[in-house]
Backbone as numpy.savetxt, mean C-alpha at the origin, in Angstrom:
# Nx Ny Nz CAx CAy CAz Cx Cy Cz
-11.44 4.72 8.14 -11.26 3.23 8.19 -12.54 2.52 7.73
-11.83 1.61 6.72 -12.97 0.53 5.80 -12.31 -0.71 6.43
-13.22 -1.27 6.82 -13.00 -2.96 6.61 -14.31 -3.63 6.78
-14.22 -4.48 5.38 -15.24 -5.37 5.07 -14.84 -6.43 4.88
-16.25 -7.77 5.32 -15.32 -9.08 4.55 -16.00 -9.45 3.86
-15.95 -10.37 3.60 -16.74 -11.39 1.95 -18.20 -11.74 2.68
-18.29 -11.52 4.02 -19.91 -11.84 4.26 -21.09 -10.69 3.82
-19.78 -9.36 4.01 -20.97 -8.45 3.93 -20.15 -7.54 3.19
-20.56 -7.52 1.78 -20.10 -6.40 0.78 -20.17 -5.98 0.20
-21.54 -5.66 0.47 -23.06 -5.02 -0.45 -22.42 -3.34 0.24
-21.54 -2.90 1.20 -21.18 -1.37 1.33 -20.90 -1.09 0.35
-21.10 0.72 0.64 -20.66 1.56 -0.85 -19.14 1.86 -0.36
-18.39 1.48 -0.55 -17.15 1.42 -0.26 -16.57 2.91 -0.27
-16.92 3.13 -1.65 -16.12 4.77 -1.87 -16.75 5.97 -0.97
-18.03 5.54 -0.85 -18.54 6.57 0.25 -18.17 6.29 1.67
-17.53 5.21 2.09 -16.90 5.58 3.39 -16.06 6.21 2.93
-14.86 6.26 1.73 -13.69 7.10 2.48 -13.92 8.18 1.39
-14.98 9.14 1.19 -14.72 10.06 0.52 -14.21 10.34 -0.69
-14.43 9.24 -1.11 -13.80 9.52 -2.31 -14.03 10.40 -3.38
-14.95 10.78 -3.33 -15.58 12.07 -4.22 -14.45 12.99 -4.07
-13.35 13.32 -3.27 -12.38 13.98 -3.63 -11.67 13.73 -4.55
-10.18 14.78 -5.10 -9.40 13.62 -6.38 -8.12 13.35 -4.60
-7.84 12.23 -5.24 -6.54 12.07 -4.43 -5.34 11.61 -5.38
-4.36 11.70 -5.02 -3.10 11.18 -6.20 -2.74 9.72 -6.35
-2.19 9.40 -7.05 -2.34 8.30 -7.58 -0.69 7.25 -6.83
-0.96 6.68 -5.87 0.15 5.92 -5.08 0.85 5.41 -5.79
-0.12 4.45 -7.36 0.61 4.10 -8.19 1.58 3.94 -9.50
1.80 5.04 -9.84 2.06 5.42 -11.21 1.20 5.29 -11.99
-0.15 5.39 -12.22 -0.77 5.74 -13.08 -0.97 6.82 -13.50
-1.26 7.28 -14.62 -0.76 8.16 -14.81 -2.69 8.78 -14.93
-3.56 9.61 -14.48 -4.81 10.09 -14.35 -4.58 11.26 -14.53
-4.20 11.73 -16.00 -4.62 13.11 -16.28 -5.80 13.34 -16.02
-6.70 12.80 -16.16 -7.78 13.42 -16.12 -8.22 14.27 -15.02
-7.79 13.84 -13.74 -8.13 14.03 -12.22 -7.93 15.62 -11.58
-8.91 16.71 -11.16 -8.28 17.42 -10.75 -7.43 17.93 -10.35
-6.28 17.02 -10.15 -5.30 17.13 -8.79 -4.23 16.71 -9.55
-4.48 15.96 -10.76 -3.13 16.04 -11.84 -3.06 17.46 -12.35
-4.53 18.17 -12.42 -4.20 19.47 -13.42 -3.38 20.37 -12.86
-4.39 20.40 -11.36 -3.60 21.68 -10.23 -2.03 21.06 -9.75
-1.78 19.83 -10.04 -0.66 19.93 -9.68 0.70 20.27 -10.83
0.41 20.55 -11.93 0.80 20.53 -12.92 1.07 21.90 -13.14
-0.44 22.81 -12.81 -0.16 24.37 -12.82 0.83 24.74 -11.85
0.93 24.22 -11.14 2.02 24.56 -9.56 3.35 24.37 -10.61
3.51 23.41 -11.22 5.01 22.92 -11.68 5.21 24.41 -12.32
4.96 24.45 -13.36 4.77 24.95 -14.36 5.07 26.25 -13.80
4.17 27.10 -12.62 5.02 28.12 -12.32 5.97 28.29 -11.33
6.35 26.65 -10.37 7.78 27.04 -10.09 8.87 27.21 -11.34
8.77 26.41 -12.25 9.56 27.04 -13.43 9.82 27.65 -14.26
8.27 28.68 -14.33 8.19 30.37 -14.39 8.98 31.11 -13.66
9.33 30.58 -12.42 10.04 31.34 -10.94 11.23 30.96 -11.26
11.34 30.35 -11.85 12.88 29.52 -12.37 13.54 28.86 -10.91
12.68 28.57 -10.56 12.41 27.57 -8.99 12.65 26.43 -9.19
12.98 25.43 -10.46 13.71 24.51 -10.52 13.12 24.22 -12.23
13.18 23.09 -12.61 12.54 23.09 -14.14 12.51 21.23 -14.57
11.83 21.10 -15.59 10.69 19.92 -15.83 12.47 18.89 -15.57
13.48 19.45 -15.75 14.64 18.19 -16.09 14.86 17.88 -14.89
14.71 18.75 -13.96 14.96 18.75 -12.27 14.07 17.77 -11.31
12.74 18.05 -12.00 11.46 17.86 -11.77 11.38 15.68 -11.80
12.00 15.47 -13.06 11.82 14.41 -13.86 12.93 13.72 -12.91
14.09 14.17 -12.51 15.51 13.25 -12.04 14.90 13.35 -10.59
13.91 14.42 -9.91 13.84 13.63 -8.58 12.71 12.33 -8.40
12.18 12.56 -9.14 11.26 11.62 -9.69 11.92 9.80 -9.71
12.91 9.88 -10.52 13.84 8.89 -10.95 13.98 8.86 -9.50
14.89 9.68 -9.18 15.68 8.78 -7.61 14.70 8.38 -6.46
13.12 9.29 -7.24 12.11 8.40 -5.71 12.54 7.14 -6.25
11.73 6.50 -7.42 11.45 5.18 -7.40 12.90 4.54 -7.07
13.60 5.19 -7.85 14.56 4.20 -7.68 14.90 3.78 -6.05
14.00 4.36 -4.95 14.03 3.82 -3.59 13.00 3.14 -2.99
12.22 3.57 -4.15 10.29 3.20 -4.05 10.72 1.55 -4.58
11.55 0.60 -3.21 10.51 -1.11 -3.66 9.90 -1.95 -2.92
10.03 -2.76 -3.04 9.03 -3.78 -2.06 9.83 -4.55 -0.88
11.34 -3.65 -0.85 12.12 -4.39 -0.01 12.00 -3.59 1.24
11.54 -2.25 0.96 11.58 -1.76 2.19 10.99 -2.36 2.94
8.75 -2.46 2.17 7.94 -2.72 2.91 8.43 -4.34 4.15
9.60 -5.03 3.06 9.89 -6.44 3.59 10.29 -6.21 4.68
11.28 -4.91 4.93 12.43 -4.89 5.86 11.21 -4.78 7.29
10.65 -3.68 6.87 9.51 -3.32 8.11 8.93 -4.98 8.51
8.12 -5.43 8.03 7.54 -7.01 8.18 8.99 -8.16 8.74
9.58 -7.69 8.07 11.10 -8.57 8.88 10.84 -8.46 10.45
11.48 -6.78 11.03 11.92 -5.85 11.98 10.85 -6.51 12.83
9.36 -6.41 12.37 8.73 -6.58 13.27 8.22 -8.27 13.44
8.58 -9.35 12.82 8.82 -10.39 13.42 9.73 -10.51 14.94
10.73 -9.94 14.83 11.61 -10.14 15.29 11.79 -9.56 16.24
11.19 -7.98 16.23 11.18 -7.31 17.40 10.13 -7.03 18.42
9.09 -7.47 18.71 8.41 -7.58 19.68 7.60 -6.05 19.58
8.81 -5.06 20.18 8.58 -3.81 20.57 8.25 -3.22 19.33
9.02 -3.16 18.82 8.84 -2.17 17.18 7.28 -2.50 16.06
7.13 -4.03 16.59 5.62 -4.72 16.13 4.84 -3.65 16.53
4.48 -3.73 18.11 3.41 -2.60 18.58 3.88 -1.35 18.50
5.17 -0.59 18.10 5.17 0.34 17.61 4.58 0.79 16.27
4.68 0.11 15.49 4.40 -0.27 14.28 2.62 0.02 13.71
1.87 -1.02 14.83 0.40 -1.02 14.53 0.08 -0.07 15.12
1.02 0.79 16.06 0.23 1.99 16.41 0.39 3.02 15.97
1.31 3.18 15.34 1.69 4.19 14.51 2.41 4.19 13.41
2.12 3.67 12.01 3.07 3.73 11.02 3.75 3.81 10.87
3.69 5.94 10.74 4.67 6.80 10.04 5.71 6.19 11.48
5.42 6.95 12.19 6.35 6.59 13.65 7.33 5.60 13.37
7.14 4.04 13.45 8.09 3.13 12.79 8.55 3.24 12.04
8.10 3.50 10.56 8.57 3.75 9.61 10.27 4.76 9.51
9.59 5.89 10.03 10.83 6.37 10.48 11.81 6.19 10.83
11.90 4.76 11.66 12.49 4.67 12.76 13.69 3.35 11.51
13.08 3.24 10.22 14.04 2.20 9.58 14.47 3.52 8.52
14.20 5.16 8.47 14.41 5.91 7.25 13.79 5.31 6.29
12.39 5.66 6.44 11.30 5.01 5.02 9.99 5.40 5.33
10.21 7.04 5.31 9.50 8.00 5.55 8.13 7.39 4.41
7.13 7.76 4.68 6.10 6.88 3.01 4.98 9.04 3.07
5.99 8.62 1.69 5.26 9.66 1.19 5.67 9.52 -0.54
4.63 10.23 -1.45 4.51 9.91 -2.60 5.52 10.98 -3.12
5.52 10.47 -4.77 6.40 11.56 -5.72 6.55 13.19 -5.19
5.12 12.90 -4.78 5.25 14.86 -5.10 5.18 15.57 -3.72
5.79 14.16 -2.40 5.71 14.86 -0.90 4.87 14.88 -0.53
3.44 14.13 -1.27 2.39 14.57 0.23 2.51 12.94 0.69
2.13 13.57 1.69 1.90 12.58 3.10 0.38 11.91 3.41
0.58 11.18 4.32 -0.81 9.97 4.48 -0.01 8.96 5.69
-1.43 8.97 6.01 -1.07 7.99 7.41 -1.04 6.93 7.40
0.38 6.03 6.92 -0.09 4.74 6.58 -0.40 3.80 7.91
-1.20 2.62 7.98 -1.82 1.83 8.89 -1.52 0.31 8.15
-0.69 -0.33 8.80 -0.62 -1.70 8.74 -1.05 -2.46 9.39
-1.85 -3.19 8.68 -2.56 -4.20 9.06 -1.79 -5.95 9.43
-2.09 -6.27 10.65 -1.94 -7.59 11.23 -2.54 -8.91 10.08
-2.16 -9.90 9.83 -2.96 -10.56 9.41 -2.62 -12.06 10.67
-3.30 -12.81 10.86 -2.94 -13.41 12.03 -4.11 -14.68 11.34
-4.24 -15.74 12.77 -4.77 -17.07 12.24 -6.09 -17.21 12.30
-6.74 -15.81 12.05 -8.05 -15.66 12.15 -8.14 -14.79 11.16
-7.41 -14.10 10.62 -8.29 -13.00 9.45 -7.11 -12.61 8.40
-7.35 -12.75 7.58 -6.43 -12.37 6.81 -6.69 -10.49 5.81
-6.00 -10.09 5.87 -6.52 -8.78 5.05 -5.83 -8.61 3.74
-6.24 -7.49 3.12 -5.60 -7.69 1.21 -6.39 -6.16 1.03
-5.30 -5.11 0.49 -5.54 -3.92 0.11 -6.12 -3.63 -1.50
-7.01 -2.82 -1.22 -6.55 -1.92 -2.31 -7.13 -0.53 -2.51
-7.54 0.12 -4.20 -8.29 1.51 -3.88 -8.80 1.73 -5.02
-10.67 1.28 -4.84 -11.47 1.64 -5.29 -11.76 1.89 -6.45
-11.46 3.04 -6.58 -11.20 3.95 -6.83 -9.80 4.84 -7.91
-9.32 4.42 -7.82 -8.15 4.90 -8.08 -6.97 4.32 -8.12
-5.26 3.98 -7.83 -4.10 2.71 -7.48 -3.62 3.32 -5.82
-4.25 4.02 -5.20 -3.54 4.78 -3.99 -2.81 3.49 -3.43
-1.04 3.44 -2.52 -0.76 2.77 -2.08 0.50 3.15 -1.82
0.96 2.80 -0.72 2.32 3.41 0.14 3.44 3.00 -1.44
3.12 3.44 -2.03 4.18 3.43 -3.36 6.04 3.10 -3.07
5.89 4.01 -1.71 7.74 3.92 -1.01 7.86 2.79 -0.19
7.22 1.88 0.31 7.41 0.62 0.34 6.83 -0.40 -0.23
6.07 -0.58 -1.01 5.70 -1.44 -2.13 5.91 -1.04 -3.16
6.88 0.00 -3.91 7.46 0.05 -5.25 6.31 -0.21 -6.07
6.55 0.62 -6.85 5.30 0.86 -8.17 4.43 0.11 -8.85
3.20 0.01 -8.55 2.27 -0.76 -8.10 1.94 -1.61 -9.37
1.55 -2.92 -9.22 1.35 -4.14 -10.65 0.23 -4.07 -11.13
0.23 -4.36 -12.45 -0.94 -3.58 -13.59 -2.41 -4.17 -13.22
-2.17 -5.29 -12.47 -3.71 -6.00 -12.13 -4.20 -5.07 -10.70
-3.51 -4.51 -10.01 -3.30 -3.79 -8.98 -4.35 -2.44 -8.96
-4.09 -1.83 -10.43 -4.60 -0.76 -11.07 -6.11 -1.48 -12.00
-5.86 -2.75 -12.19 -7.40 -2.64 -13.36 -8.63 -2.67 -12.22
-9.50 -2.63 -13.39 -10.85 -2.26 -12.50 -11.37 -3.21 -12.40
-11.50 -4.69 -12.44 -11.94 -5.73 -12.40 -11.25 -6.17 -10.64
-9.91 -5.65 -10.71 -9.11 -6.47 -8.91 -10.06 -5.10 -8.18
-10.45 -4.27 -9.06 -10.72 -2.70 -7.20 -11.75 -3.17 -7.19
-12.47 -4.02 -8.75 -13.91 -3.47 -8.01 -14.35 -5.09 -7.49
-13.80 -6.27 -7.75 -14.01 -7.68 -7.19 -14.19 -7.92 -6.35
-11.94 -7.41 -5.41 -12.06 -8.29 -4.32 -13.12 -7.53 -3.31
-13.38 -6.42 -3.46 -14.28 -6.02 -2.54 -15.71 -6.55 -2.42
-16.15 -7.54 -3.95 -17.63 -8.18 -3.30 -17.22 -9.06 -3.29
-15.73 -10.32 -3.76 -16.03 -11.42 -3.63 -14.19 -11.31 -3.58
-13.72 -11.26 -2.28 -12.45 -11.64 -1.83 -12.27 -13.15 -1.75
-12.78 -13.49 -1.29 -12.99 -15.56 -1.45 -11.85 -15.58 -2.52
-12.95 -15.37 -3.61 -12.31 -16.07 -5.39 -11.81 -15.01 -5.82
-10.96 -14.24 -5.44 -10.12 -12.78 -5.88 -8.43 -13.83 -5.62
-8.82 -13.79 -4.16 -7.74 -14.60 -3.69 -7.27 -15.90 -4.46
-8.40 -16.78 -4.51 -8.10 -18.14 -4.70 -7.55 -17.97 -6.58
-7.94 -17.00 -7.27 -7.40 -16.48 -8.48 -5.94 -16.37 -8.42
-5.13 -16.36 -7.07 -3.82 -15.32 -7.34 -3.32 -17.14 -6.64
-4.34 -18.07 -6.42 -3.31 -18.84 -6.14 -3.31 -19.25 -4.50
-3.96 -18.05 -3.43 -4.21 -18.00 -2.22 -5.59 -18.26 -1.89
-5.20 -19.82 -1.46 -7.43 -20.43 -1.45 -7.58 -20.12 0.62
-8.12 -19.82 1.09 -8.13 -19.59 2.59 -9.22 -20.15 3.39
-8.74 -21.22 4.54 -10.42 -21.95 5.10 -11.24 -21.36 4.98
-12.51 -21.32 5.20 -13.84 -20.40 5.37 -13.83 -19.81 6.97
-13.58 -20.49 7.25 -13.40 -19.69 8.97 -12.13 -18.41 8.63
-11.85 -18.30 8.41 -10.30 -17.26 7.80 -11.17 -16.06 7.48
-11.49 -14.85 8.15 -12.32 -13.43 7.84 -11.29 -13.02 6.45
-11.50 -12.41 5.68 -11.08 -11.57 5.03 -11.23 -10.35 4.79
-10.72 -9.01 4.94 -11.19 -7.98 5.97 -10.38 -7.65 4.63
-11.02 -6.49 4.25 -10.05 -5.56 3.13 -10.61 -3.76 3.43
-9.52 -3.33 2.72 -8.62 -2.08 3.31 -8.31 -1.45 2.09
-9.78 0.04 1.71 -9.57 0.89 1.37 -9.11 1.91 1.22
-7.47 2.04 0.35 -6.84 3.03 0.49 -7.31 4.56 -0.06
-7.38 5.77 0.46 -6.89 7.05 -0.10 -5.76 7.89 0.08
-6.10 8.64 -0.02 -4.60 9.88 -0.30 -4.57 10.58 1.28
-5.45 9.47 2.25 -5.13 10.71 3.60 -4.36 8.98 4.63
-4.77 8.03 4.16 -4.36 6.82 5.00 -4.45 5.55 3.78
-3.28 4.97 3.92 -3.17 4.18 2.89 -2.67 2.93 3.95
-2.58 1.39 3.31 -2.43 0.36 4.09 -1.21 -0.64 3.26
-0.73 -1.41 4.59 0.18 -1.77 4.02 -0.25 -3.21 4.92
-0.01 -4.38 4.38 -0.48 -5.82 4.61 1.20 -6.28 5.90
0.51 -7.17 7.22 1.14 -7.33 7.82 1.52 -8.47 7.42
2.12 -9.44 7.01 2.19 -11.40 6.86 2.20 -12.54 7.95
2.06 -12.98 8.02 2.39 -14.06 9.47 3.47 -14.25 8.78
4.63 -14.42 9.90 5.95 -15.31 10.10 5.82 -16.29 9.32
6.84 -16.61 8.80 6.89 -17.93 7.59 7.46 -18.78 8.59
6.82 -20.10 8.68 6.69 -21.29 9.79 7.50 -21.72 9.54
8.58 -22.51 10.43 10.03 -23.21 10.11 10.34 -21.85 9.81
11.18 -20.78 10.28 11.59 -19.83 10.23 11.85 -19.10 11.69
11.76 -20.16 12.88 12.55 -19.65 14.18 13.63 -18.99 13.80
15.12 -19.53 12.85 16.33 -19.87 13.02 16.75 -18.30 12.09
15.95 -18.07 11.77 15.96 -17.04 10.01 16.12 -15.79 11.00
17.48 -15.02 10.24 17.98 -13.66 10.72 17.04 -13.15 9.64
17.17 -11.56 10.32 16.54 -10.98 10.10 16.26 -10.26 8.44
17.82 -10.11 8.31 18.27 -10.04 6.64 17.39 -11.45 5.94
17.58 -12.71 6.71 17.21 -13.82 5.73 15.23 -13.20 5.49
14.63 -13.58 6.49 13.57 -13.02 6.66 13.09 -11.31 5.93
14.37 -10.52 5.11 13.34 -9.65 4.55 13.21 -10.58 3.27
13.83 -11.73 2.68 13.80 -12.24 1.24 12.94 -12.74 1.01
12.56 -13.34 2.31 11.16 -14.25 2.08 10.15 -13.65 1.82
9.60 -12.06 1.64 8.76 -11.50 1.68 8.70 -10.56 0.71
7.27 -10.94 -0.43 6.95 -10.51 -1.48 6.20 -9.19 -1.36
5.61 -8.51 -2.91 5.29 -7.83 -3.00 3.82 -7.84 -2.25
3.64 -8.94 -2.85 2.43 -9.85 -2.74 2.04 -9.92 -1.70
2.72 -10.70 -0.66 2.26 -10.71 0.45 1.63 -9.78 1.05
2.20 -8.26 0.76 2.65 -6.93 1.78 0.89 -6.25 1.24
0.93 -6.92 0.05 -0.42 -6.64 -0.19 -1.57 -7.23 -0.20
-1.50 -8.34 0.06 -2.43 -9.30 0.99 -2.48 -10.40 -0.18
-2.36 -10.76 -1.16 -2.61 -11.48 -2.33 -1.96 -13.15 -2.14
-0.85 -12.84 -1.28 -0.36 -14.33 -1.09 -0.02 -14.22 0.55
0.68 -15.07 1.01 0.79 -15.10 2.05 2.06 -14.88 2.55
3.54 -13.96 2.23 4.17 -13.54 2.19 4.33 -12.63 1.28
């Protein structure tokens, strides 16, 4: 697990996470040059040759997965955590177990499991997620990643100058608020739990869910 604020941005983020190993792309980008992509395709071809599946079936599975992969899933987690202190505690302690309670098991389209880490925004700490070498993130909870998340500019700059990057997204944070940057990998992926909106004490869980955005779950917006 990594954490770097904008006062200490010279750490080698890639080496902290062992990103020298190949890992899957949680954002849907086509990394066909990576060894893992070639291995996956060889396994697919062997399964097809053995009569266990077909390209059409694999495509249909991916389509069904992407239909269910939506930021609404992450928003449901946030709204439940805001309204249920016990669930909040479970979510922060074991994201996978808490997500399973809502039937939203975190897995990528290839069925690869990972450890889901949910990091909570507070009055003094704001979290933002990135994958410095790829675009890994919890696809099933946040939906397909936006193009800027996969861009080299975001992946490089948000580690070095997170405050400036967030300001460009329209999120200006006070100097006293620490910015924690979390680097995803194939083994651990992150989701930000935004702070509950102000003046929302009377909103039900469903109404709160509608207030959460994908950018809020990544950390480039407040909610």
